[in-house]
Coordinates of C-alpha atoms and ligand atoms in Angstrom, one line a residue:
M1 CA 0.0 0.0 0.0
K2 CA 1.4 3.4 -0.9
Q3 CA 1.8 6.0 1.8
L4 CA -0.9 8.2 0.3
V5 CA -3.7 5.7 0.4
L6 CA -3.3 4.6 4.0
S7 CA -5.5 7.4 5.2
E8 CA -8.2 6.6 2.5
W9 CA -8.0 2.9 3.5
L10 CA -8.3 3.8 7.2
L11 CA -11.3 6.1 6.4
T12 CA -13.1 3.1 4.7
Q13 CA -12.3 0.8 7.6
L14 CA -13.6 3.2 10.1
S15 CA -16.7 4.1 8.2
Q16 CA -17.6 0.4 7.8
N17 CA -18.4 0.2 11.5
K18 CA -16.0 -2.8 11.9
F19 CA -15.3 -1.8 15.5
P20 CA -17.7 -1.2 18.4
K21 CA -19.1 2.3 18.4
R22 CA -18.1 2.7 22.1
M23 CA -14.4 2.1 21.2
P24 CA -12.4 5.4 21.4
T25 CA -11.2 6.7 18.0
H26 CA -7.5 6.2 18.8
R27 CA -8.2 2.6 19.7
R28 CA -10.2 2.1 16.4
I29 CA -7.3 3.5 14.4
Y30 CA -4.8 1.3 16.3
E31 CA -7.0 -1.8 15.6
A32 CA -7.3 -1.0 11.9
I33 CA -3.6 -0.5 11.4
R34 CA -2.7 -3.6 13.5
Q35 CA -5.2 -5.6 11.4
A36 CA -3.7 -4.3 8.2
I37 CA -0.2 -5.3 9.4
S38 CA -1.4 -8.8 10.6
D39 CA -3.2 -9.4 7.3
G40 CA -0.1 -8.4 5.3
V41 CA -1.9 -5.4 3.8
L42 CA 0.9 -3.2 5.2
A43 CA 4.2 -5.1 4.5
S44 CA 7.2 -5.0 6.8
G45 CA 9.3 -2.0 6.2
T46 CA 6.4 0.1 4.9
R47 CA 6.8 3.7 6.1
L48 CA 3.6 5.1 7.8
P49 CA 2.5 8.6 7.0
S50 CA 3.4 11.3 9.6
T51 CA 1.0 11.8 12.5
R52 CA 0.4 15.3 11.3
S53 CA -0.7 14.3 7.8
L54 CA -2.8 11.5 9.0
S55 CA -4.6 13.7 11.5
D56 CA -5.4 16.2 8.7
E57 CA -6.6 13.5 6.3
L58 CA -8.7 11.7 8.9
S59 CA -9.9 14.9 10.5
V60 CA -9.0 13.8 14.0
S61 CA -6.7 15.4 16.5
R62 CA -3.0 14.7 16.3
N63 CA -3.1 13.4 19.9
T64 CA -5.5 10.7 18.7
I65 CA -3.1 9.5 16.0
L66 CA -0.1 9.8 18.5
A67 CA -2.0 7.6 21.0
A68 CA -2.7 4.9 18.3
F69 CA 1.0 5.0 17.1
E70 CA 2.2 4.8 20.7
Q71 CA 0.3 1.6 21.3
L72 CA 1.6 0.1 18.0
L73 CA 5.1 1.0 19.1
D74 CA 4.7 -0.4 22.6
E75 CA 3.4 -3.7 21.2
G76 CA 6.2 -3.9 18.6
Y77 CA 4.0 -3.7 15.5
V78 CA 5.9 -0.6 14.3
A79 CA 9.3 0.8 14.9
A80 CA 10.4 4.4 15.0
Q81 CA 13.6 5.7 13.4
T82 CA 14.7 9.1 14.6
G83 CA 14.4 11.6 11.9
S84 CA 12.9 9.3 9.2
G85 CA 9.5 8.3 10.6
T86 CA 7.6 5.2 11.6
Y87 CA 7.9 1.8 9.8
V88 CA 6.1 -1.5 10.0
A89 CA 8.4 -3.7 12.1
Y90 CA 10.2 -6.7 10.6
N91 CA 9.7 -8.9 13.6
Q92 CA 6.0 -8.9 14.4
P93 CA 4.8 -9.8 17.9
D94 CA 2.2 -12.2 16.5
G95 CA 4.4 -13.6 13.7
F96 CA 1.8 -12.5 11.1
S97 CA -0.4 -15.2 12.3
K98 CA -3.6 -15.0 10.3
K99 CA -5.3 -18.2 11.5
P100 CA -7.3 -18.0 14.7
I101 CA -6.0 -20.4 17.3
S102 CA -8.0 -23.6 17.3
T103 CA -10.0 -24.3 20.4
A104 CA -10.9 -27.9 19.4
T105 CA -10.0 -30.6 21.9
I106 CA -7.3 -33.0 20.8
E107 CA -8.7 -36.5 21.0
P108 CA -6.4 -38.8 23.0
K109 CA -4.6 -41.4 20.9
P110 CA -3.0 -44.7 22.1
Q111 CA 0.5 -43.4 21.6
D112 CA -0.2 -40.1 23.3
D113 CA 1.8 -40.9 26.4
A114 CA 4.9 -41.9 24.5
G115 CA 7.8 -40.1 26.0
L116 CA 6.2 -39.4 29.3
S117 CA 8.0 -40.4 32.5
R118 CA 6.4 -43.0 34.9
R119 CA 5.3 -40.0 37.0
G120 CA 3.9 -38.3 34.0
K121 CA 1.9 -41.4 32.9
A122 CA 0.5 -41.7 36.4
A123 CA -0.5 -38.0 36.4
A124 CA -2.0 -38.1 32.9
G125 CA -3.9 -41.3 33.5
S126 CA -7.3 -39.7 34.0
L127 CA -7.1 -36.9 31.5
N128 CA -10.0 -36.6 29.1
R129 CA -11.8 -39.5 30.7
Q130 CA -14.1 -37.3 32.7
S131 CA -17.0 -35.4 31.3
H132 CA -17.3 -31.9 32.9
E133 CA -21.0 -31.5 32.0
V134 CA -22.8 -30.6 35.2
Q135 CA -26.2 -32.2 35.8
P136 CA -28.6 -31.8 38.8
F137 CA -27.0 -34.5 40.9
T138 CA -23.4 -34.3 39.7
P139 CA -21.3 -35.0 42.8
G140 CA -18.8 -32.4 43.8
E141 CA -20.7 -29.4 42.3
D142 CA -21.7 -26.7 44.6
D143 CA -24.4 -24.0 44.2
Y144 CA -22.3 -21.0 43.2
S145 CA -25.4 -18.9 42.7
Q146 CA -25.4 -18.6 46.5
F147 CA -22.0 -16.9 46.6
P148 CA -22.1 -13.2 47.6
T149 CA -20.4 -12.0 44.4
M150 CA -21.1 -8.2 45.0
L151 CA -19.7 -8.3 48.5
W152 CA -16.6 -10.3 47.3
R153 CA -16.0 -7.8 44.5
R154 CA -16.2 -5.0 47.0
L155 CA -13.6 -6.6 49.2
L156 CA -11.3 -7.3 46.3
N157 CA -11.7 -3.7 45.1
R158 CA -10.8 -2.4 48.5
Q159 CA -7.5 -4.3 48.3
W160 CA -6.8 -3.1 44.7
R161 CA -7.6 0.6 45.5
A162 CA -4.2 1.2 47.0
P163 CA -2.4 -2.1 47.2
D164 CA 0.4 -2.5 49.6
P165 CA 3.4 -3.5 47.3
S166 CA 3.9 -6.6 49.4
L167 CA 0.5 -7.9 48.3
L168 CA 1.8 -8.0 44.7
D169 CA 4.9 -10.0 45.6
Y170 CA 5.1 -13.8 46.0
G171 CA 3.5 -15.2 49.1
H172 CA 6.3 -15.4 51.6
A173 CA 6.5 -17.2 54.9
G174 CA 3.5 -19.5 54.5
G175 CA 1.0 -16.9 53.2
Y176 CA -0.6 -13.6 54.2
L177 CA -0.4 -13.3 58.0
P178 CA -3.9 -11.9 58.8
L179 CA -5.4 -14.7 56.8
R180 CA -3.4 -17.3 58.6
M181 CA -4.5 -15.7 61.9
A182 CA -8.1 -15.8 60.9
I183 CA -7.9 -19.4 59.9
A184 CA -6.0 -20.4 63.1
E185 CA -8.8 -18.8 65.2
Y186 CA -11.5 -20.5 63.1
L187 CA -9.8 -23.9 63.4
R188 CA -9.2 -23.6 67.1
V189 CA -12.8 -22.7 67.8
S190 CA -14.7 -24.8 65.3
R191 CA -12.5 -27.8 64.8
A192 CA -10.6 -28.1 68.1
V193 CA -7.3 -28.0 66.2
N194 CA -4.4 -27.5 68.5
L195 CA -2.2 -24.9 66.9
T196 CA -0.3 -21.6 66.8
V197 CA -0.6 -19.2 63.8
D198 CA 3.0 -20.1 62.8
Q199 CA 1.8 -23.7 62.0
V200 CA -0.7 -22.5 59.4
L201 CA 0.4 -22.4 55.7
I202 CA -1.8 -21.1 52.9
T203 CA -1.7 -23.4 49.9
A204 CA -3.5 -23.6 46.6
G205 CA -6.0 -26.1 48.0
T206 CA -6.0 -29.7 49.3
Q207 CA -4.4 -31.2 46.2
Q208 CA -1.4 -29.0 46.6
S209 CA -1.3 -29.6 50.4
I210 CA -1.2 -33.4 49.8
D211 CA 1.5 -33.0 47.1
L212 CA 3.6 -30.9 49.4
C213 CA 3.3 -33.5 52.2
A214 CA 4.2 -36.3 49.9
R215 CA 7.2 -34.5 48.4
L216 CA 8.6 -33.3 51.8
L217 CA 7.9 -36.4 53.9
T218 CA 8.3 -39.4 51.7
D219 CA 10.7 -41.0 49.2
H220 CA 10.0 -42.9 46.0
G221 CA 8.7 -46.4 46.9
D222 CA 7.6 -45.6 50.5
R223 CA 4.2 -47.0 51.4
A224 CA 1.0 -44.9 51.9
W225 CA -2.2 -46.1 53.4
I226 CA -5.3 -44.8 51.7
E227 CA -9.0 -45.4 52.4
N228 CA -10.9 -47.9 50.3
P229 CA -13.2 -46.6 48.9
G230 CA -11.6 -43.2 49.0
Y231 CA -10.7 -39.9 47.4
W232 CA -9.4 -40.7 44.0
A233 CA -7.6 -37.3 43.6
A234 CA -5.5 -37.9 46.7
R235 CA -4.7 -41.4 45.4
R236 CA -3.5 -39.9 42.1
V237 CA -1.2 -37.3 43.7
L238 CA 0.3 -39.9 46.1
E239 CA 0.8 -42.3 43.2
V240 CA 2.5 -39.6 41.1
N241 CA 4.9 -39.0 43.9
G242 CA 6.1 -42.6 43.6
L243 CA 4.3 -43.9 46.7
Q244 CA 3.3 -47.5 46.9
L245 CA -0.5 -47.4 47.7
H246 CA -1.9 -49.7 50.3
P247 CA -5.7 -49.7 50.4
V248 CA -7.3 -50.0 53.8
S249 CA -11.0 -50.9 54.1
V250 CA -13.5 -48.6 55.9
D251 CA -16.4 -49.7 58.1
N252 CA -18.9 -47.7 60.0
E253 CA -16.2 -46.5 62.4
G254 CA -14.1 -45.1 59.5
M255 CA -10.7 -46.4 58.3
A256 CA -10.4 -50.0 59.6
P257 CA -6.9 -51.4 59.4
S258 CA -6.7 -55.2 59.8
T259 CA -3.8 -57.2 61.4
K260 CA -2.5 -57.7 57.8
D261 CA -2.6 -53.9 57.2
F262 CA -0.7 -53.2 60.4
R263 CA 2.2 -55.4 59.1
A264 CA 2.4 -53.2 56.0
T265 CA 4.1 -50.3 57.7
P266 CA 3.3 -47.0 56.0
K267 CA 5.2 -43.7 55.9
L268 CA 2.0 -41.8 55.3
I269 CA -1.6 -42.4 56.2
Y270 CA -4.2 -40.4 54.2
T271 CA -7.6 -40.3 55.9
T272 CA -10.9 -38.3 56.1
P273 CA -11.9 -38.8 59.8
S274 CA -14.6 -36.2 60.2
H275 CA -16.6 -37.3 57.1
Q276 CA -15.2 -40.3 55.3
Y277 CA -15.0 -39.7 51.6
P278 CA -17.2 -40.8 49.9
K279 CA -19.2 -42.9 52.4
G280 CA -19.6 -40.2 55.0
M281 CA -19.1 -41.9 58.4
V282 CA -17.3 -40.3 61.3
M283 CA -14.2 -42.0 62.6
S284 CA -14.9 -43.4 66.1
Y285 CA -12.9 -42.3 69.2
G286 CA -11.4 -45.8 69.5
R287 CA -10.3 -45.9 65.9
R288 CA -8.7 -42.4 66.2
R289 CA -6.7 -43.5 69.2
L290 CA -5.6 -46.7 67.5
L291 CA -4.5 -44.8 64.4
L292 CA -2.6 -42.1 66.4
D293 CA -0.8 -44.7 68.6
Y294 CA 0.1 -46.8 65.6
A295 CA 1.4 -43.7 63.7
E296 CA 3.6 -42.8 66.7
S297 CA 4.9 -46.3 67.1
R298 CA 6.0 -46.5 63.4
K299 CA 6.9 -42.8 63.1
A300 CA 4.4 -42.5 60.2
W301 CA 2.7 -39.3 59.3
I302 CA -1.1 -38.9 59.2
I303 CA -2.7 -36.6 56.6
E304 CA -6.1 -35.5 57.9
D305 CA -8.2 -34.2 55.0
D306 CA -11.0 -32.2 56.6
Y307 CA -12.6 -31.1 53.3
D308 CA -16.3 -30.3 54.2
S309 CA -16.9 -30.3 57.9
E310 CA -18.6 -26.9 57.6
F311 CA -21.6 -28.9 56.3
R312 CA -22.7 -30.8 59.3
F313 CA -26.4 -30.4 59.6
E314 CA -27.2 -31.9 62.9
G315 CA -25.4 -32.6 66.2
R316 CA -22.2 -31.1 67.5
P317 CA -19.3 -30.3 65.2
I318 CA -16.8 -33.2 65.0
S319 CA -13.4 -32.5 66.6
S320 CA -10.3 -32.9 64.5
L321 CA -8.0 -35.9 64.8
Q322 CA -5.2 -33.4 65.0
G323 CA -6.6 -32.0 68.2
M324 CA -6.2 -35.5 69.9
D325 CA -2.6 -35.9 68.7
Q326 CA 0.0 -35.7 71.5
N327 CA 3.0 -36.7 69.3
A328 CA 3.0 -34.2 66.4
R329 CA 2.2 -36.9 63.8
V330 CA -0.8 -35.3 62.1
L331 CA -0.8 -32.8 59.2
Y332 CA -4.3 -31.2 59.1
M333 CA -5.7 -29.7 55.9
G334 CA -8.8 -27.9 54.8
T335 CA -9.9 -26.1 51.7
F336 CA -11.9 -23.0 50.6
S337 CA -13.2 -24.9 47.5
K338 CA -16.5 -25.9 49.1
V339 CA -17.3 -22.8 51.1
M340 CA -16.1 -20.2 48.7
Y341 CA -15.6 -21.7 45.2
P342 CA -13.1 -24.2 43.8
G343 CA -11.4 -21.8 41.4
I344 CA -10.3 -19.7 44.3
R345 CA -7.5 -22.3 44.7
L346 CA -6.9 -21.5 48.4
G347 CA -6.6 -24.0 51.2
Y348 CA -4.6 -24.4 54.4
L349 CA -2.2 -26.9 55.9
V350 CA -1.5 -27.1 59.6
V351 CA 1.9 -28.7 60.2
P352 CA 3.4 -29.9 63.5
P353 CA 5.7 -27.3 65.1
N354 CA 8.9 -29.1 64.2
L355 CA 8.1 -29.1 60.5
V356 CA 7.1 -25.4 60.2
T357 CA 10.4 -24.0 58.9
S358 CA 11.0 -26.8 56.4
F359 CA 7.4 -26.6 55.1
K360 CA 7.5 -22.9 54.7
S361 CA 10.7 -23.1 52.6
G362 CA 9.5 -26.2 50.8
L363 CA 6.3 -24.4 49.8
Y364 CA 8.2 -21.4 48.6
E365 CA 10.8 -23.3 46.6
L366 CA 8.4 -25.8 45.0
Q367 CA 5.4 -23.7 44.4
R368 CA 6.3 -20.0 44.4
P369 CA 2.9 -19.2 46.0
G370 CA 1.1 -15.9 45.2
Q371 CA -2.5 -14.5 45.0
V372 CA -1.8 -12.4 48.1
V373 CA -4.4 -9.8 47.1
I374 CA -7.1 -12.6 47.2
Q375 CA -5.7 -13.8 50.5
A376 CA -6.1 -10.3 51.9
A377 CA -9.7 -10.1 50.7
L378 CA -10.5 -13.5 52.1
A379 CA -9.0 -12.4 55.5
D380 CA -11.4 -9.5 55.5
F381 CA -14.3 -11.8 54.5
I382 CA -13.6 -14.0 57.5
E383 CA -12.8 -11.2 60.0
E384 CA -15.9 -9.2 59.1
G385 CA -18.2 -12.1 59.7
H386 CA -19.2 -12.8 56.1
F387 CA -17.6 -16.2 56.1
A388 CA -19.7 -17.4 59.1
N389 CA -22.9 -15.9 57.5
H390 CA -22.2 -17.5 54.2
I391 CA -21.6 -20.9 55.8
R392 CA -24.8 -20.6 57.8
R393 CA -26.8 -19.8 54.6
L394 CA -25.3 -22.6 52.6
R395 CA -25.8 -25.1 55.5
Q396 CA -29.6 -24.2 55.6
T397 CA -29.9 -24.6 51.8
Y398 CA -28.0 -27.8 51.6
A399 CA -29.8 -29.3 54.6
E400 CA -33.1 -28.7 53.0
R401 CA -32.0 -30.2 49.7
R402 CA -30.6 -33.2 51.5
K403 CA -34.0 -33.8 53.3
L404 CA -36.0 -33.5 50.0
L405 CA -33.6 -35.9 48.2
Q406 CA -33.8 -38.4 51.1
K407 CA -37.5 -38.3 51.0
S408 CA -37.8 -38.9 47.3
L409 CA -35.3 -41.7 47.3
A410 CA -36.9 -43.5 50.3
T411 CA -38.7 -45.9 48.0
V412 CA -35.5 -47.5 46.8
A413 CA -35.7 -49.7 49.9
E414 CA -38.3 -51.7 48.0
V415 CA -35.5 -53.2 45.8
G416 CA -33.0 -53.6 48.6
A417 CA -31.0 -50.3 48.1
R418 CA -30.1 -48.4 51.3
L419 CA -29.7 -44.7 51.9
S420 CA -26.6 -43.9 54.0
P421 CA -27.7 -42.6 57.4
V422 CA -25.0 -39.9 57.5
D423 CA -26.3 -36.4 58.0
S424 CA -23.6 -34.1 56.6
G425 CA -21.7 -33.2 53.5
L426 CA -22.8 -32.4 50.0
H427 CA -23.7 -35.9 48.6
L428 CA -25.7 -38.9 49.6
V429 CA -24.7 -42.5 49.2
V430 CA -27.3 -45.1 47.9
E431 CA -25.7 -48.4 48.8
F432 CA -26.4 -51.6 46.8
D433 CA -25.5 -55.2 47.4
Q434 CA -22.2 -56.4 46.1
E435 CA -23.5 -58.2 43.0
V436 CA -25.3 -55.1 41.6
D437 CA -23.7 -53.5 38.6
D438 CA -23.6 -49.9 39.8
V439 CA -21.9 -48.7 36.6
R440 CA -25.0 -49.9 34.7
V441 CA -27.4 -48.2 37.0
A442 CA -25.3 -44.9 36.8
T443 CA -25.5 -45.2 33.0
M444 CA -29.2 -45.6 33.1
A445 CA -29.4 -42.5 35.3
A446 CA -27.3 -40.6 32.8
E447 CA -29.7 -41.6 30.0
H448 CA -32.3 -39.6 32.0
G449 CA -30.0 -36.6 32.3
L450 CA -28.9 -37.3 35.8
R451 CA -25.2 -37.8 36.3
V452 CA -24.4 -39.7 39.4
N453 CA -21.2 -41.7 40.2
P454 CA -21.0 -45.4 40.8
L455 CA -19.5 -46.1 44.2
S456 CA -17.3 -48.8 42.7
N457 CA -15.3 -46.0 40.9
Y458 CA -14.0 -44.9 44.3
G459 CA -12.7 -48.3 45.2
I460 CA -9.6 -50.4 44.6
G461 CA -9.4 -54.2 44.0
E462 CA -11.8 -57.0 43.2
K463 CA -14.4 -56.6 45.9
R464 CA -15.5 -53.0 45.5
E465 CA -18.5 -51.6 47.3
K466 CA -21.5 -50.9 45.1
G467 CA -23.9 -48.0 45.1
L468 CA -24.4 -44.5 43.8
I469 CA -22.9 -41.1 44.9
V470 CA -25.6 -38.5 44.5
G471 CA -24.7 -34.8 44.9
Y472 CA -27.5 -32.5 46.1
A473 CA -25.7 -29.2 46.4
Y474 CA -26.1 -28.0 42.8
A475 CA -29.7 -28.5 41.9
A476 CA -32.2 -25.8 42.8
T477 CA -34.3 -26.7 45.9
E478 CA -37.5 -26.6 43.9
N479 CA -36.2 -29.3 41.4
I480 CA -34.8 -31.8 43.9
S481 CA -38.0 -33.8 44.4
K482 CA -38.8 -34.0 40.7
Y483 CA -35.3 -35.2 39.8
G484 CA -35.2 -37.4 43.0
N485 CA -38.3 -39.2 41.9
V486 CA -36.8 -39.9 38.4
L487 CA -33.6 -41.2 40.0
A488 CA -35.6 -43.4 42.4
N489 CA -37.5 -44.9 39.4
V490 CA -34.2 -45.5 37.6
I491 CA -32.7 -47.3 40.7
K492 CA -35.9 -49.4 41.1
A493 CA -35.8 -50.4 37.4
G494 CA -32.1 -51.2 37.6
L495 CA -32.5 -53.4 40.7
K496 CA -36.0 -54.7 40.0
N497 CA -35.4 -58.4 39.9
R498 CA -34.0 -58.4 43.4
T499 CA -35.8 -58.9 46.7
P500 CA -34.8 -56.9 49.7
Ligands
PLP601 C1 -12.0 -35.6 50.0 C2 -11.8 -34.3 49.3 N1 -10.7 -33.5 49.7 C3 -10.5 -32.3 49.2 C4 -11.3 -31.8 48.2 C5 -11.0 -30.4 47.7 O1 -9.8 -30.3 47.1 P1 -9.2 -28.9 46.6 O2 -8.9 -28.1 47.8 O3 -7.9 -29.4 45.9 O4 -10.2 -28.3 45.6 C6 -12.4 -32.5 47.8 C7 -13.2 -32.0 46.7 O5 -14.1 -32.6 46.2 C8 -12.6 -33.8 48.3 O6 -13.6 -34.5 47.9

């Protein structure tokens, strides 16, 4: 394009309303020139007209043209040569890419893991296998419409208005101190955790907390006890860290190690004592003592994952296992995924006093934590009482949904299915007898637009428990009974030739 016609070409572009009307003029001129460069209409080395002549020809102020040129210069689309004007740069920031970037998902192929390490293969094992479509009873989905978005935005804005420079840095020394103080107080009062503020570390959620424990406390080939059935994501991260997994059955008192299990000495024990995942029972006092004493005798570490104890609908709150520990063997962890939202990626890890220094530097060296501004807003959210209010509201909503679901599923007893008696958490377990094919029943439910998970998917080995995991946090209260009745009919149809 010759110099002289650039202004004519720009006038045509601007008059064709290619850009939103609300866009400022300098921005539209910038976009038009950038587009011309990207499309090759303006070749590398082309000299642009002077700002003065362009401003005359386009009838806009010279400052408007200067602002457009400045942005093109800043982003590297054009280069200025003193005394001889502005040229289209030879090395373009976007490499003259004309094709939009594809957003299509790449289908996994059998050879896709070629070249991955053993750790990489273990980590990538579940990729693409899970559908992320959310349906009314999808387990693990919360009701984000309950989240006080306006309030949260106000608290974030308050931090951004005049941010203390330290908030923009990496998160040092275990995280933002006022947040660690607020968490310590909450855990001391609500969960009977025995701690000082120094023992609290802010992490990017439970998954990262478990990863940190595995990396800092175990070596490749060490043994880890896990609950069976149990939390598959914890299993994955332990496996990726090279741990040899040893499944331990659960009964109605929680993790239930047998004599044979006791002989398989672990370095790490992962457990969910307040609300066994996914079955929901609370670990009994006797079992807690047994586990703590055993861990001390073998110098094993216990990871206590207290992921949803905010959602206990009746009875007193359950005390933490950590609070009973006299020997500093328990690492306690919690998350803001359930009470705030999963994408916040914030959780906490309470480590025994003798591990504080190593964990703080381990966290810093391995993760380079950050998001301190969000940590500061969260500290205000807790300190100003919004956290407690939000939990109270969620608890009421979820308790009501749970009751409605229990009511509409009650008829499944006719075909020998049992509703778990547990009264907490965000999902309900419908238990089947061992010989029932729970994957088939879950598939039947999916055909009715209800995604529920087969309990056998959470187990390891031949004799997996059978049933369905049904989440009730996501569906609107007014729809629970309707969908609950559909699910009850699916279960009855799936188990119909059986007698209770
Ligand atoms: C047993 C258990 N622990 C922890 C979490 C939360 O993990 P994160 O904090 O990594 O989101 C979940 C989420 O579903 C869970 O089921």
